[in-house]
Coordinates of C-alpha atoms in Angstrom, one line a residue:
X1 CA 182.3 129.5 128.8
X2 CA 180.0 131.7 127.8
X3 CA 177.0 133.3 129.7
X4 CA 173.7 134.4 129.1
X5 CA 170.9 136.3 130.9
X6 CA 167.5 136.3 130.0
X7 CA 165.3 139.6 129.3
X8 CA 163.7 140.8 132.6
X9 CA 165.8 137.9 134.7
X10 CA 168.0 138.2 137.5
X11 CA 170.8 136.4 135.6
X12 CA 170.5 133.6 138.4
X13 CA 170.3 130.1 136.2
X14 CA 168.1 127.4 138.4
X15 CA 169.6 123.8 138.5
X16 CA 168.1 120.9 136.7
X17 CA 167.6 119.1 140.1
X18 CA 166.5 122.2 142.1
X19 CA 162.4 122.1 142.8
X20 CA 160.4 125.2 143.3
X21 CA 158.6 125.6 146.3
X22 CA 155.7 127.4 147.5
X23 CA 155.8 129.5 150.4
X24 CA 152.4 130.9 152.8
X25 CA 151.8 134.6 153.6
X26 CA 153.9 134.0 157.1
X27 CA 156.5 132.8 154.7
X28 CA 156.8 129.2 156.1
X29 CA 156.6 126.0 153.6
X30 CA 153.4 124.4 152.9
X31 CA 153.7 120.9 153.4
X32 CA 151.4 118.5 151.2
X33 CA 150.5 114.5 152.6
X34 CA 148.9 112.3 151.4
X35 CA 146.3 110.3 153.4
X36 CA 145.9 110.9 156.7
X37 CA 146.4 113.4 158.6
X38 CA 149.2 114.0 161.6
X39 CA 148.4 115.7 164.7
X40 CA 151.3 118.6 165.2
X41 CA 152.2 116.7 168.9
X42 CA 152.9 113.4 166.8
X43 CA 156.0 111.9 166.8
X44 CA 156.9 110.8 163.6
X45 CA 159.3 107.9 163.2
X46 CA 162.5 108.3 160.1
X47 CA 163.5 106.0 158.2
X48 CA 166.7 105.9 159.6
X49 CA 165.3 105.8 163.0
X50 CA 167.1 102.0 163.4
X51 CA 170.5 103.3 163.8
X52 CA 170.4 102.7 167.0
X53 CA 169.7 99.0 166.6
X54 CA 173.2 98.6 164.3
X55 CA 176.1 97.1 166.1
X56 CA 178.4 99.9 164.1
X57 CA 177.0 102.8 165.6
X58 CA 179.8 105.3 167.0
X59 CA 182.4 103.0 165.8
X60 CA 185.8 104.7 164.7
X61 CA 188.6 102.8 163.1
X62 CA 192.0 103.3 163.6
X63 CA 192.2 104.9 160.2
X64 CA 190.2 107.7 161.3
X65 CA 191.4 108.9 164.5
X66 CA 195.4 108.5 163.2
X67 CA 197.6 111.9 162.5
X68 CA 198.7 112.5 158.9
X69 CA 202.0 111.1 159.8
X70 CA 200.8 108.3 161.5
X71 CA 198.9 107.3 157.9
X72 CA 202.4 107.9 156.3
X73 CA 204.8 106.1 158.6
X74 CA 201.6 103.2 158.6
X75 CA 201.7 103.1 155.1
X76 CA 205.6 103.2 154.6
X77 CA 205.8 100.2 156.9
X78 CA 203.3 98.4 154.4
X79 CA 205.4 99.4 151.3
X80 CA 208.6 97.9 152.9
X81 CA 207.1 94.7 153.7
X82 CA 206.1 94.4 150.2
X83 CA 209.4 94.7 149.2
X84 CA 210.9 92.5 151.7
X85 CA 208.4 89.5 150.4
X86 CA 209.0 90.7 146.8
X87 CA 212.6 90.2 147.7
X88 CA 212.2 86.5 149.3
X89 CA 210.1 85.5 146.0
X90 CA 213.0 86.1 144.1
X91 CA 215.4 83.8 146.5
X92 CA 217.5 87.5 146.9
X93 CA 218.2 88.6 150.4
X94 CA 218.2 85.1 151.8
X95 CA 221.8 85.5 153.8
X96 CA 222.1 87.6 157.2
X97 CA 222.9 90.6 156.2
X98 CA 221.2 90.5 152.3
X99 CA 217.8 90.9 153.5
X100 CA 218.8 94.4 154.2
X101 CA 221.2 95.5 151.6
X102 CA 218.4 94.6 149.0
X103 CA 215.5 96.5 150.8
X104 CA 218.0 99.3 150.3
X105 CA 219.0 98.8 147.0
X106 CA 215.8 98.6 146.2
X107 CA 214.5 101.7 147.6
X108 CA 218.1 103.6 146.4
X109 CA 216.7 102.6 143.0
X110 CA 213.4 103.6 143.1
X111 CA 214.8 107.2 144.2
X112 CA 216.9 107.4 141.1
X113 CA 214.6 105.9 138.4
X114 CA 212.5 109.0 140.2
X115 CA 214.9 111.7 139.1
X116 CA 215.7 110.1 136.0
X117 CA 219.0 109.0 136.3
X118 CA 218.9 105.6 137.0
X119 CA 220.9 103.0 135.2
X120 CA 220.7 99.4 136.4
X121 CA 224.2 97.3 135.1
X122 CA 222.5 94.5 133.2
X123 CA 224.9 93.6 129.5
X124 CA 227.6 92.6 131.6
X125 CA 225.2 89.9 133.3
X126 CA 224.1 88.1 130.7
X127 CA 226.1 85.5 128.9
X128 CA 225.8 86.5 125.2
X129 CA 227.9 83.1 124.1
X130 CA 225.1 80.9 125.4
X131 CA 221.9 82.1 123.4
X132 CA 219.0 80.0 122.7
X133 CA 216.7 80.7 119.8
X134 CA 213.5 79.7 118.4
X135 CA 211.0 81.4 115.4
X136 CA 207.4 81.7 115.2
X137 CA 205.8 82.6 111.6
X138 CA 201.9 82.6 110.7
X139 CA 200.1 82.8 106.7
X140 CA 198.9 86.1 108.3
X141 CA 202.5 87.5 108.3
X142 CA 203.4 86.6 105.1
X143 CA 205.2 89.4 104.0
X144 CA 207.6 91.6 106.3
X145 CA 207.3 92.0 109.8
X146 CA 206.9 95.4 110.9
X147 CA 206.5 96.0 114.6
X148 CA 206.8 93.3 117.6
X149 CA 205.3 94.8 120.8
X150 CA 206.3 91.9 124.3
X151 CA 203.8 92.6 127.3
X152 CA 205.4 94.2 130.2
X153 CA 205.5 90.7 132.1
X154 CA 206.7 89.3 129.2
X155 CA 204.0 86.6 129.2
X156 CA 202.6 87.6 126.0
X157 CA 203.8 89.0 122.5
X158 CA 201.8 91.0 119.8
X159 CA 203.3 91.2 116.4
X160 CA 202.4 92.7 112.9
X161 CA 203.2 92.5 109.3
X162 CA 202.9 94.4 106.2
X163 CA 199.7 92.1 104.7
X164 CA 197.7 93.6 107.8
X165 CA 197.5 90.8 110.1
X166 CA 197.7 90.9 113.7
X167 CA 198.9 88.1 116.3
X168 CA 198.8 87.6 120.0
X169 CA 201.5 84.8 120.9
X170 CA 201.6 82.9 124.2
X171 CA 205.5 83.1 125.3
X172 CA 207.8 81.3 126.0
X173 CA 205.4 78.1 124.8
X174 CA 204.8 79.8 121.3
X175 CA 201.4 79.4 121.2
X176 CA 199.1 81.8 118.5
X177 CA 195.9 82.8 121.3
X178 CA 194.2 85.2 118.6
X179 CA 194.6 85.9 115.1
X180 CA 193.0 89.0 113.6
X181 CA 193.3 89.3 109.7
X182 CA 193.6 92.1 107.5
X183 CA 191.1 93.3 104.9
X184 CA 191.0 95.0 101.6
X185 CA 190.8 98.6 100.9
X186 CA 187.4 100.0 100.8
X187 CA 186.4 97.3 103.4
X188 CA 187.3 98.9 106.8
X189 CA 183.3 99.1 107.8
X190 CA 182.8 95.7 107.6
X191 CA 186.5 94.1 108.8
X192 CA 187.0 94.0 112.0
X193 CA 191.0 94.2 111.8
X194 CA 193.0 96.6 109.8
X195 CA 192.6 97.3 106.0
X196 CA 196.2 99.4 105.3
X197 CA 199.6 97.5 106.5
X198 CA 200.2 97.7 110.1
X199 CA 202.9 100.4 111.5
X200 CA 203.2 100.5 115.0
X201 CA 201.7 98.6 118.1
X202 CA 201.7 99.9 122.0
X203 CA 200.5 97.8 125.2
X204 CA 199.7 99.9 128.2
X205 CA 201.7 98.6 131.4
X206 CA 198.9 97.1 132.9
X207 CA 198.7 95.1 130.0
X208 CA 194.9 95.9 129.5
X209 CA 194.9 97.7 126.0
X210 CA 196.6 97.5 123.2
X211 CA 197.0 100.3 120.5
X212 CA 197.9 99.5 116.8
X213 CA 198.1 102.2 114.1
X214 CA 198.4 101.7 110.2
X215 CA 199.2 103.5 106.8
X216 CA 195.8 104.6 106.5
X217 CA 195.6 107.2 109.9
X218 CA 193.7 105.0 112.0
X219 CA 194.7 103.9 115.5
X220 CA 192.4 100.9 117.3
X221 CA 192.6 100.3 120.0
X222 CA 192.4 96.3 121.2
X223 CA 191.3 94.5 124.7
X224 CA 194.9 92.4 125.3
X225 CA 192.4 89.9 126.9
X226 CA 190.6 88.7 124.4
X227 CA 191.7 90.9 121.4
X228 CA 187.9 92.7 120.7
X229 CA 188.4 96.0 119.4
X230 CA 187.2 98.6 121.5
X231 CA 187.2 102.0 119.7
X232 CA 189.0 103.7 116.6
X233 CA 190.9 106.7 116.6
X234 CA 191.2 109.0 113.9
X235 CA 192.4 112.2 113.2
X236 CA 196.2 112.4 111.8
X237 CA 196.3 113.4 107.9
X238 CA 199.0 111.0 106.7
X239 CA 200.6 107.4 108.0
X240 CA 200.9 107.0 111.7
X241 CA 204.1 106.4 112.6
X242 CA 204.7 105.6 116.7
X243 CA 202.7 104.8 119.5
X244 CA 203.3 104.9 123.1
X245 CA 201.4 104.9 126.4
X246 CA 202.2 106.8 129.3
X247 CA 203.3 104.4 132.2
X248 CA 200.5 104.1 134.7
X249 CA 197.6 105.6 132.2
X250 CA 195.6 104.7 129.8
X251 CA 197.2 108.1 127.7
X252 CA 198.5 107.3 124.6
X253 CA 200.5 109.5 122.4
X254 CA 200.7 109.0 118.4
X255 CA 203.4 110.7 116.1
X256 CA 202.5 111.1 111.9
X257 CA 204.3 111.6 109.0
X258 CA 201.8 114.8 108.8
X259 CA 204.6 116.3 111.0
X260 CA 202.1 116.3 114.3
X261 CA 202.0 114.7 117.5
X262 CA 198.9 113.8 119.2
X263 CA 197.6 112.9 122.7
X264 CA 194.4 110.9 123.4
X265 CA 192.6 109.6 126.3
X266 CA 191.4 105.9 125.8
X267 CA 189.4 105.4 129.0
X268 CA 187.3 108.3 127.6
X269 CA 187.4 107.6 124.4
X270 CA 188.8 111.1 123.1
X271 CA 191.0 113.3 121.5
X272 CA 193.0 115.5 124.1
X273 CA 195.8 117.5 121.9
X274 CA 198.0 117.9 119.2
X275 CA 201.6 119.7 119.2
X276 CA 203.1 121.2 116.7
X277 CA 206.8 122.2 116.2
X278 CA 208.7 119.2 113.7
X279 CA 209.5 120.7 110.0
X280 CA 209.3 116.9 108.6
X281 CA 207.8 113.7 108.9
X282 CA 207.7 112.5 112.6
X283 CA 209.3 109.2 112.4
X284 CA 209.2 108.1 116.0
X285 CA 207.8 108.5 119.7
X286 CA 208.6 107.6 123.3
X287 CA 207.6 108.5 127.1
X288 CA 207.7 107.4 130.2
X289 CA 206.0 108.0 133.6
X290 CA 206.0 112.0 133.7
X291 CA 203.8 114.1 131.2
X292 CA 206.7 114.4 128.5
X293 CA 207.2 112.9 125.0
X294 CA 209.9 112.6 123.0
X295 CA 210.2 112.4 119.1
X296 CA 212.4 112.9 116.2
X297 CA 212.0 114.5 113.1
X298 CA 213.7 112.2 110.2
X299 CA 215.0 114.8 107.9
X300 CA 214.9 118.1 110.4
X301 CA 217.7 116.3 112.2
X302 CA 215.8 117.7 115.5
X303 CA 214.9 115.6 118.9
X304 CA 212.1 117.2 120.7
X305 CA 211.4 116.3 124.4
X306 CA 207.7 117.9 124.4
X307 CA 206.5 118.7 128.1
X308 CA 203.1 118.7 128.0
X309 CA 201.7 120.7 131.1
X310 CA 203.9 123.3 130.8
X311 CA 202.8 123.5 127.1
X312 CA 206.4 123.8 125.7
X313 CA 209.4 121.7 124.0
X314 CA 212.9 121.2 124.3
X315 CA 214.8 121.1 120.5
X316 CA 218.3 118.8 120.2
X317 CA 219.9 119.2 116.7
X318 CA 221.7 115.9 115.7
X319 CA 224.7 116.8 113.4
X320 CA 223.6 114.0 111.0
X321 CA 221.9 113.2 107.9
X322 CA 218.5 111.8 109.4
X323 CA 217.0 110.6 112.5
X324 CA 214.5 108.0 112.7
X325 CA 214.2 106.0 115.7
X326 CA 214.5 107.0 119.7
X327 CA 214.1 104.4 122.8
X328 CA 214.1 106.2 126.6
X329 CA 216.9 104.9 128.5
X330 CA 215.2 106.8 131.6
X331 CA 213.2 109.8 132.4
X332 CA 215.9 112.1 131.5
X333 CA 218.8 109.9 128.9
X334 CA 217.1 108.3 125.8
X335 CA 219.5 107.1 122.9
X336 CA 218.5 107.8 118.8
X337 CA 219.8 106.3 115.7
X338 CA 219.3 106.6 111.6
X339 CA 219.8 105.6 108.2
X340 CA 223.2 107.3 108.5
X341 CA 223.9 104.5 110.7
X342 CA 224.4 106.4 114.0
X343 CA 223.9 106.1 117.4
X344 CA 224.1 108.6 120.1
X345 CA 223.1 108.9 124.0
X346 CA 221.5 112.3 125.1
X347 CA 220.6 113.9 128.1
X348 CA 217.7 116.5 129.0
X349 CA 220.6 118.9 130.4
X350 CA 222.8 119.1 127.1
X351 CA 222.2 120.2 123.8
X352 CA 224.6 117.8 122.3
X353 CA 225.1 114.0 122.2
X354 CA 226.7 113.2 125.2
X355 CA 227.6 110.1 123.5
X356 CA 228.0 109.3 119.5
X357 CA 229.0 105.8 117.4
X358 CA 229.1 106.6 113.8
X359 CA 228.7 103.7 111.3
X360 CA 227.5 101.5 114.2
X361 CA 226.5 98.4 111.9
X362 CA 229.2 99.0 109.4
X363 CA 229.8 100.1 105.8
X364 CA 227.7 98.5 102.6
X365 CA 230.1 97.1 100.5
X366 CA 227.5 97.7 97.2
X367 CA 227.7 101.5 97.8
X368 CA 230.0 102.3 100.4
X369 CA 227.1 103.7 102.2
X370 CA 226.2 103.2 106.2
X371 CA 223.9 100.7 106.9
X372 CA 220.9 102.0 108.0
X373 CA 220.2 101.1 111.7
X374 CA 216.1 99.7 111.2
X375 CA 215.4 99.1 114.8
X376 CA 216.1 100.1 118.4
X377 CA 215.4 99.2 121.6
X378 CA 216.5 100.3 125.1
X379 CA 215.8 98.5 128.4
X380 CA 214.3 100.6 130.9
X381 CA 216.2 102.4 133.7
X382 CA 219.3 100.0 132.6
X383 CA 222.0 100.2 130.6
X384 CA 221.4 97.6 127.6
X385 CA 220.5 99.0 124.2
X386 CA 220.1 96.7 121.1
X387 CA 220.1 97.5 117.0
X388 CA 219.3 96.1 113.7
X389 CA 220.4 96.4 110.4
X390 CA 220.0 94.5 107.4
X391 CA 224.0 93.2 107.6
X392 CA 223.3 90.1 109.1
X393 CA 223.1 91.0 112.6
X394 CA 221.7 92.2 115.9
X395 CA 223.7 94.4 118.4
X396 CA 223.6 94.7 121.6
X397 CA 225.5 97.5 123.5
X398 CA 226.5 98.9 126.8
X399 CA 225.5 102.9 127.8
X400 CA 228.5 103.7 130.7
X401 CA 228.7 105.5 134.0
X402 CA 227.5 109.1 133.4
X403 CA 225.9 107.7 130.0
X404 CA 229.0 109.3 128.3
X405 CA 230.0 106.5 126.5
X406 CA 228.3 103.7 125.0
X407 CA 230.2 100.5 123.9
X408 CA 229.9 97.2 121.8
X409 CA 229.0 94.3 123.7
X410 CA 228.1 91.3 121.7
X411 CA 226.5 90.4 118.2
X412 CA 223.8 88.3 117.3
X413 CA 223.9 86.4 114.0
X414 CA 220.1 87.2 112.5
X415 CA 220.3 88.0 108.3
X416 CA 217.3 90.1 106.9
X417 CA 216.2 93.5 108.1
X418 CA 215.1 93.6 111.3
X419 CA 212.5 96.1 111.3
X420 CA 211.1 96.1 115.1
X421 CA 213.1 95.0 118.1
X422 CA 211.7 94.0 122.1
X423 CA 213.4 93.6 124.8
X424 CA 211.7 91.6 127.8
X425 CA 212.0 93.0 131.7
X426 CA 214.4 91.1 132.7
X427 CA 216.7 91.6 129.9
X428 CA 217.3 87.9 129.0
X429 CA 214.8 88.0 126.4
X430 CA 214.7 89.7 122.7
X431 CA 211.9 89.5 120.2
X432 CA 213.0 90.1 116.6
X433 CA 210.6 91.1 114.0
X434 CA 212.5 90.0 110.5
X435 CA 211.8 91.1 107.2
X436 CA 212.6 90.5 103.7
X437 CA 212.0 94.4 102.7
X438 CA 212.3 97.3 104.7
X439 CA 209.0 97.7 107.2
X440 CA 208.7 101.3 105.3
X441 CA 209.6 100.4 102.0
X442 CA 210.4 98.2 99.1
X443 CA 213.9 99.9 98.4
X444 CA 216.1 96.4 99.1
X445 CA 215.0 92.7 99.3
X446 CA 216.3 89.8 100.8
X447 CA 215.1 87.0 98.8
X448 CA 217.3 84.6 101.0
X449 CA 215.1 85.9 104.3
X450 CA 212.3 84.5 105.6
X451 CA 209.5 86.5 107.4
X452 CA 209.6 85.6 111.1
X453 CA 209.6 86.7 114.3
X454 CA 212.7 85.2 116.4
X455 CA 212.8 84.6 120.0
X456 CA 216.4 84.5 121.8
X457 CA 217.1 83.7 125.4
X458 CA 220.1 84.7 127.1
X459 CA 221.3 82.9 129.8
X460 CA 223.0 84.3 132.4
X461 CA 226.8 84.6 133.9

């Protein structure tokens, strides 16, 4: 920051707040009242002088007189107890000794979901022969889906189409709680929704704002509450094409097809950064808890793990045609797939795929082509990973011990493209957004397919 010294000054800047004060001969302050006068043996009263009258006066909590590892060991006994009750809410740790083994667990957990390498067994749990399904559908999503976003309590789900409308669903009744319709081009200062088909959506995870970016390189950013729009960013040159908050902030990140990635600050309404470093359109974007992004690069065949404070990036380069879409398996293991119908497992201490699926959703038989994989989505810290494709079905797979491999578990009959996929905390739920066309393109259509979002529940074993 720059600074300036006026001619004939000391180079010493006063503050707004500071008051200039007049000082006597003998150099003490001159004092102005008004009214009357004091006599210099007066005893003049404070205002505060009725401390002594409070009944707080000299009182010291606990709090305050306890060591530094007093406060720690205090507030370590608090954080176990709310794991213990978490624990009993969930009927787990009932029996004599279970009580203990899941505070453990628990905390054993916590420690590697910390250092990025947890992976929590859930595929093998759920019972993938006894799934229930329903659809939801709206005139606002009359043409393709393209992006289903669940809440992280699962309680609510936001979904998009290609004719710009916008829905907030009540789950698991079904319910629509707020529609917000598109508009026409040339009309985005007097719409309130979005005027260019809708890409991408975000929720923060305290389920407080919701970010939804379009075709036209506008981000808004939505109340979840009661879906009023709250401010619109704008800055990318070409088609936004991810959004994700940092867990725990209010930071959101936003990848283009004008090859950038940028970093804004919604509580204060801002732009923060852009990074530079794909060589093609930025197809995709992802990031957990720690100050790190990752994205791929479609046609540069490049994953880039972008650490922000340290101001630098981490390249991958996939052997394969393209990659489009990547999902964080944890802080360190995130899985990627593409129109060359791959799939492959990677890890922030290898440069190669430390595991790799080629033609995961089989061969077209028009053009003896790959299918190309249209959606992914990971569970977090676990080992579940699910696909689309426009073959007819939805595939759910198993990342194993060391996330070296990674292994079919079960298919789900679902025909269309499914261009978005959502997977629900618990694992037992998946939100499928269902298209007749491609949520990027008109290249294929499925005139057979209706536009819907489908709901399956998966029971467990």
């Amino acid at each position: 920051m720059s600074f300036f010294i006026r001619k004939g000054g000391t180079g010493i800047k006063k503050t707004f707040n500071e008051k200039k004060r007049k000082f006597s001969q003998d150099g003490k302050q001159k004092k102005k009242f008004k009214g009357r006068k004091f006599d210099d043996n007066e005893e003049i009263d404070s205002e505060g002088s009725d401390i002594e009258a409070r009944d707080d006066v000299g009182y010291e909590s606990e709090e305050d007189l306890e060591t530094a590892e007093e406060k720690k060991l205090r507030l370590a006994r608090i954080y176990l107890q709310e794991i213990e009750k978490e624990l009993e809410e969930r009927d787990e740790g009932k029996e004599e000794e279970g009580e203990v083994d899941g505070v453990t667990q628990r905390l054993k957990e916590e420690v590697e979901a910390e250092r990025g390498k947890l992976r929590r067994q859930i595929a093998e749990t759920l019972d993938f022969k006894n799934v229930s399904s329903s659809h939801l559908q709206d005139k606002n999503h009359k043409l393709s889906i393209t992006c289903v976003c669940l809440s992280v309590d699962s309680s609510s789900l936001f979904t998009a189409s290609k004719d710009k409308g916008l829905l907030k669903w009540e789950l698991p009744s079904g319910k629509k709680l707020f529609k917000i319709s598109g508009g026409k081009k040339g009309e985005e200062a007097e719409t309130i929704g979005h005027c260019h088909p809708i890409t991408s959506l975000a929720v923060s995870s305290d389920n407080l704002l919701l970010a939804s970016g379009d075709s036209n390189k506008s981000i808004y950013i939505w109340s979840c509450d009661t879906m009023t729009r709250i401010h619109i960013f704008q800055g990318h040159r070409q088609d936004i094409s991810g959004l994700v908050f940092r867990n725990g902030t209010h930071t959101l990140y936003s990848s283009s097809f004008d090859r950038s990635v940028k970093i804004w600050s919604v509580d204060d309404r801002s732009y923060v950064e852009t990074l530079f470093g794909h060589q093609d359109r930025v197809m995709a974007i992802d990031a957990g808890s720690r100050e790190r992004a990752v994205t791929v690069g479609g046609r540069d065949r490049t994953v880039r793990v972008w650490k922000i404070v340290e101001e630098s990036q981490l390249v991958f380069n996939l052997p394969s045609y393209s990659v489009d879409l990547v999902k964080l398996l944890n802080e360190e293991h995130w899985v990627t797939a593409g129109d060359d119908g791959h799939l492959a497992v990677w890890g922030v201490m290898r440069k190669k795929p430390l595991a790799y699926v080629n033609n995961c959703h089989g061969i077209d038989p028009v053009n003896k082509e790959p299918n190309w994989v249209t959606s992914l989505s990971t569970l977090y810290n676990s080992d579940m990973v699910i696909t689309g494709s426009r073959e007819g079905s939805l595939k759910i797979w198993s990342v194993g011990e060391g996330f070296k491999t990674i292994n079919h578990v079960a298919s789900i009959e679902l025909p269309g493209f499914i261009n978005s996929l959502s997977i629900g905390k618990s694992g037992r739920m998946i939100v499928a957004g269902v298209g007749q066309e491609h949520r990027l393109g008109r290249w294929w259509r499925e005139y057979g397919v209706k536009n819907r979002i489908f709901v399956f529940d998966i029971m467990t074993l």
